Amino acid sequence: MSDAFLKISDVNRIYEDEDNNSTEALKDINLEVNKGEFVSIIGASGCGKTTLLRLIAGLDKPQSGYLSLHGEKIIGTSPKRGYVFQQGGLFEWLTVEQNIAAGLKARHIYKENKHRIPEFIDMVGLNGFEKSYPHQISGGMAQRVAIARTLINDPELILLDEPMGALDNFTRADLQDKILEIRKSQNTTMILVTHDIDEALYLSDKIVIMTPRPGRISEIINVDMYHPRNRNGHDYVNLRNKLLEKFHLASEVKEPEYII
């Protein structure tokens, strides 16, 4: 038996519509993630990246195969598997500190943990914005709130569903560095879904490349570079070019053949 922290074995996911038409989203997915690793999943739109993340979160379940964490089968959601959505998913009527506390209140552990809220506000660099509402802060700051809201529940695994996809380049780079700081200080295992090869390369220990639907794992690339990484360094640029080529090949869809 493997001692992997997260194990995904022979997972398949098929969706059916009201007319009984089937869409094969994921096929024969096998993946192992070690504790403390940062793994990015990249692939073309519609290849099943978010579907896979939702299965790990317990928000969905496969037709066949299984997923396990610490050797225990994943069934349903758990605060131990924190999920950061693409748009943050903040409650617009709550302040920054109230949003961060939302999970604690839902779990009925707010009273004994409320003293920790300033610690997580400081961790994501939002001091001075405790009483601000989501419409009063930037998109990058809102994503920091979402990350802090996840972290305060002490997750063993954080699932990041393109949380930087809608941000400008400068805000994105700043949030990437903040995520790396948090990961180092908390030693938290993280899995990121992204379309951005450079983002995956900058953050990850391991990059999983997926094919178009049905989503399969085309290749797994180990990134053996120390942090902080120089985006213009020789090794970095060489690996980026190799990844671009591999990503292109994995995403390539054959042109249809026409018989006249």
Coordinates of C-alpha atoms in Angstrom, one line a residue:
M1 CA 0.0 0.0 0.0
S2 CA 1.2 3.5 -0.8
D3 CA 1.8 5.9 2.1
A4 CA 0.8 8.9 0.0
F5 CA -1.0 11.7 1.8
L6 CA -3.6 12.0 -0.9
K7 CA -4.3 9.0 -3.2
I8 CA -6.5 9.0 -6.3
S9 CA -7.0 5.6 -7.9
D10 CA -8.7 4.8 -11.2
V11 CA -11.2 7.6 -10.9
N12 CA -13.8 8.1 -13.6
R13 CA -16.5 10.8 -13.7
I14 CA -19.4 10.9 -16.3
Y15 CA -22.2 13.4 -16.4
E16 CA -25.6 12.7 -17.9
D17 CA -28.2 15.4 -19.0
E18 CA -31.9 15.2 -19.0
D19 CA -31.9 13.5 -22.4
N20 CA -29.5 10.8 -21.1
N21 CA -26.6 12.1 -23.1
S22 CA -23.3 11.3 -21.5
T23 CA -20.2 13.5 -21.1
E24 CA -17.1 11.8 -19.9
A25 CA -15.3 14.4 -17.8
L26 CA -12.5 12.3 -16.3
K27 CA -11.1 8.9 -17.3
D28 CA -8.7 6.6 -15.4
I29 CA -7.2 9.3 -13.1
N30 CA -4.4 8.1 -10.9
L31 CA -2.4 10.6 -8.8
E32 CA -0.5 10.6 -5.5
V33 CA 0.3 13.8 -3.5
N34 CA 2.7 13.8 -0.6
K35 CA 2.2 15.8 2.5
G36 CA 3.6 19.4 2.2
E37 CA 3.7 19.3 -1.6
F38 CA 2.4 22.0 -3.9
V39 CA 0.8 20.5 -6.9
S40 CA -0.6 22.4 -9.9
I41 CA -3.1 20.9 -12.4
I42 CA -3.0 22.5 -15.9
G43 CA -4.9 21.8 -19.0
A44 CA -7.2 23.2 -21.6
S45 CA -10.7 24.6 -20.7
G46 CA -13.1 21.7 -20.1
C47 CA -10.5 19.1 -19.5
G48 CA -11.9 18.3 -16.0
K49 CA -9.5 20.2 -13.8
T50 CA -12.2 21.7 -11.6
T51 CA -14.1 18.4 -11.6
L52 CA -11.1 16.7 -10.1
L53 CA -10.7 19.4 -7.5
R54 CA -14.4 19.1 -6.5
L55 CA -13.9 15.3 -6.2
I56 CA -11.0 15.8 -3.8
A57 CA -13.0 18.4 -1.8
G58 CA -15.9 15.9 -1.5
L59 CA -18.3 18.3 -3.4
D60 CA -18.8 15.5 -6.0
K61 CA -18.2 11.8 -6.2
P62 CA -16.9 9.6 -9.0
Q63 CA -18.7 6.8 -10.8
S64 CA -15.8 4.5 -10.2
G65 CA -12.5 4.5 -8.4
Y66 CA -11.7 6.1 -5.1
L67 CA -10.0 9.0 -3.4
S68 CA -8.4 8.8 0.0
L69 CA -6.7 11.2 2.5
H70 CA -4.5 9.6 5.1
G71 CA -5.8 6.3 3.9
E72 CA -9.4 7.2 4.6
K73 CA -11.8 7.3 1.7
I74 CA -13.0 10.8 0.9
I75 CA -16.8 11.0 1.5
G76 CA -18.4 14.4 1.6
T77 CA -16.8 17.7 2.6
S78 CA -14.6 18.5 5.5
P79 CA -12.9 21.6 7.0
K80 CA -9.7 19.5 6.7
R81 CA -10.0 20.0 2.9
G82 CA -10.3 23.8 2.4
Y83 CA -11.5 25.1 -0.9
V84 CA -10.8 28.6 -2.3
F85 CA -13.1 29.4 -5.2
Q86 CA -12.2 31.3 -8.4
Q87 CA -14.1 34.4 -7.3
G88 CA -13.5 34.0 -3.6
G89 CA -17.1 33.5 -2.7
L90 CA -17.2 36.1 0.1
F91 CA -20.4 37.1 1.8
E92 CA -21.0 40.7 0.6
W93 CA -22.9 41.6 3.7
L94 CA -20.1 40.6 6.1
T95 CA -16.9 42.5 6.8
V96 CA -13.4 41.1 6.3
E97 CA -13.1 39.8 9.8
Q98 CA -16.7 38.5 9.8
N99 CA -16.0 36.6 6.5
I100 CA -12.9 35.0 8.0
A101 CA -15.0 34.0 11.1
A102 CA -17.9 32.5 9.0
G103 CA -16.5 29.0 9.0
L104 CA -15.8 29.1 12.8
K105 CA -19.4 30.1 13.4
A106 CA -20.8 27.5 11.1
R107 CA -18.9 24.8 13.0
H108 CA -19.9 26.4 16.4
I109 CA -16.3 26.9 17.5
Y110 CA -16.2 30.7 17.1
K111 CA -16.1 31.6 20.8
E112 CA -13.0 29.6 21.5
N113 CA -11.2 30.7 18.3
K114 CA -12.2 34.3 17.7
H115 CA -8.9 35.4 19.3
R116 CA -7.1 33.9 16.3
I117 CA -8.8 36.1 13.7
P118 CA -6.2 39.0 14.0
E119 CA -3.4 36.4 13.4
F120 CA -4.9 35.4 10.1
I121 CA -5.7 38.9 9.0
D122 CA -2.0 39.7 9.7
M123 CA -0.9 36.6 7.8
V124 CA -2.6 37.6 4.6
G125 CA -1.5 41.3 5.0
L126 CA -5.0 42.9 5.6
N127 CA -4.3 44.9 8.7
G128 CA -6.5 48.0 8.7
F129 CA -9.2 46.4 6.6
E130 CA -10.9 44.4 9.3
K131 CA -14.1 46.4 9.1
S132 CA -14.2 46.7 5.3
Y133 CA -16.8 45.0 3.2
P134 CA -16.0 43.1 0.0
H135 CA -17.1 45.9 -2.3
Q136 CA -14.6 48.2 -0.5
I137 CA -11.5 46.1 -1.2
S138 CA -9.7 45.0 -4.4
G139 CA -10.0 41.6 -6.1
G140 CA -6.6 40.5 -4.8
M141 CA -7.5 41.5 -1.2
A142 CA -10.8 39.6 -1.5
Q143 CA -8.9 36.5 -2.5
R144 CA -6.7 36.9 0.5
V145 CA -9.7 37.0 2.7
A146 CA -10.9 33.8 1.1
I147 CA -7.6 32.2 1.8
A148 CA -7.6 33.4 5.5
R149 CA -11.1 32.1 5.9
T150 CA -9.9 28.7 4.7
L151 CA -6.7 28.7 6.8
I152 CA -8.4 29.5 10.1
N153 CA -10.1 26.1 10.0
D154 CA -6.6 24.5 10.1
P155 CA -7.0 22.4 6.9
E156 CA -4.5 19.7 6.1
L157 CA -5.1 20.3 2.4
I158 CA -6.0 23.5 0.5
L159 CA -7.6 23.3 -2.9
L160 CA -7.2 26.5 -5.0
D161 CA -9.6 26.7 -8.0
E162 CA -7.9 29.4 -10.2
P163 CA -8.0 32.0 -7.4
M164 CA -5.8 34.4 -9.3
G165 CA -7.4 34.0 -12.8
A166 CA -9.2 37.3 -12.8
L167 CA -6.4 39.4 -11.3
D168 CA -4.0 41.8 -13.0
N169 CA -0.4 40.7 -13.4
F170 CA 1.0 42.7 -10.5
T171 CA -1.7 41.6 -8.1
R172 CA -1.4 38.0 -9.2
A173 CA 2.4 38.0 -8.7
D174 CA 1.9 39.5 -5.2
L175 CA -0.7 36.9 -4.2
Q176 CA 1.5 34.1 -5.6
D177 CA 4.3 35.2 -3.2
K178 CA 1.8 35.5 -0.3
I179 CA 0.6 31.9 -1.0
L180 CA 4.2 30.7 -0.9
E181 CA 4.8 32.5 2.4
I182 CA 1.7 30.9 3.9
R183 CA 2.6 27.4 2.6
K184 CA 6.1 27.7 4.1
S185 CA 4.9 28.9 7.5
Q186 CA 2.0 26.4 7.7
N187 CA 3.6 23.5 5.9
T188 CA 0.2 23.0 4.2
T189 CA -0.4 20.7 1.2
M190 CA -1.8 22.7 -1.7
I191 CA -3.4 21.8 -5.0
L192 CA -3.9 24.5 -7.6
V193 CA -6.0 24.5 -10.7
T194 CA -4.7 27.0 -13.3
H195 CA -4.5 27.8 -17.0
D196 CA -1.2 29.7 -16.4
I197 CA 1.9 27.6 -17.1
D198 CA 4.1 30.3 -15.6
E199 CA 2.1 30.4 -12.4
A200 CA 2.3 26.6 -12.1
L201 CA 6.0 26.7 -12.6
Y202 CA 6.6 29.5 -10.1
L203 CA 4.6 27.8 -7.3
S204 CA 4.8 24.0 -7.8
D205 CA 6.8 21.0 -6.7
K206 CA 4.8 18.9 -9.2
I207 CA 2.8 19.9 -12.3
V208 CA 0.0 17.6 -13.6
I209 CA -0.8 18.1 -17.3
M210 CA -4.3 17.0 -18.4
T211 CA -5.6 16.2 -21.9
P212 CA -8.9 17.6 -23.3
R213 CA -12.1 15.8 -22.5
P214 CA -12.2 13.1 -21.4
G215 CA -9.7 14.4 -19.0
R216 CA -6.7 12.1 -18.5
I217 CA -3.3 12.8 -17.0
S218 CA -0.9 13.2 -19.9
E219 CA 2.2 13.7 -17.8
I220 CA 3.5 14.7 -14.4
I221 CA 6.5 17.0 -14.2
N222 CA 8.6 17.4 -11.1
V223 CA 9.9 20.9 -10.6
D224 CA 13.3 20.6 -8.9
M225 CA 14.0 24.3 -8.2
Y226 CA 14.4 26.1 -4.9
H227 CA 12.3 29.0 -3.8
P228 CA 12.3 31.9 -4.4
R229 CA 12.4 31.2 -8.1
N230 CA 13.9 33.6 -10.7
R231 CA 11.3 33.8 -13.5
N232 CA 14.1 34.9 -15.9
G233 CA 16.7 32.3 -14.7
H234 CA 18.2 29.8 -17.3
D235 CA 16.7 26.7 -15.7
Y236 CA 13.3 28.3 -15.2
V237 CA 13.1 29.5 -18.8
N238 CA 14.2 26.1 -20.2
L239 CA 11.6 24.3 -18.2
R240 CA 8.9 26.8 -19.1
N241 CA 9.7 26.2 -22.8
K242 CA 9.5 22.4 -22.3
L243 CA 6.2 22.8 -20.5
L244 CA 4.8 25.0 -23.2
E245 CA 5.6 22.3 -25.8
K246 CA 4.2 19.5 -23.6
F247 CA 1.1 21.5 -22.9
H248 CA 0.6 22.1 -26.6
L249 CA 0.9 18.4 -27.4
A250 CA -1.4 17.4 -24.6
S251 CA -4.0 20.0 -25.7
E252 CA -3.8 19.2 -29.4
V253 CA -7.0 18.0 -30.9
K254 CA -6.8 16.2 -34.2
E255 CA -8.6 17.9 -37.1
P256 CA -11.6 16.0 -38.3
E257 CA -11.3 14.0 -41.5
Y258 CA -13.7 14.8 -44.3
I259 CA -14.6 12.2 -46.9
I260 CA -16.2 13.8 -50.0

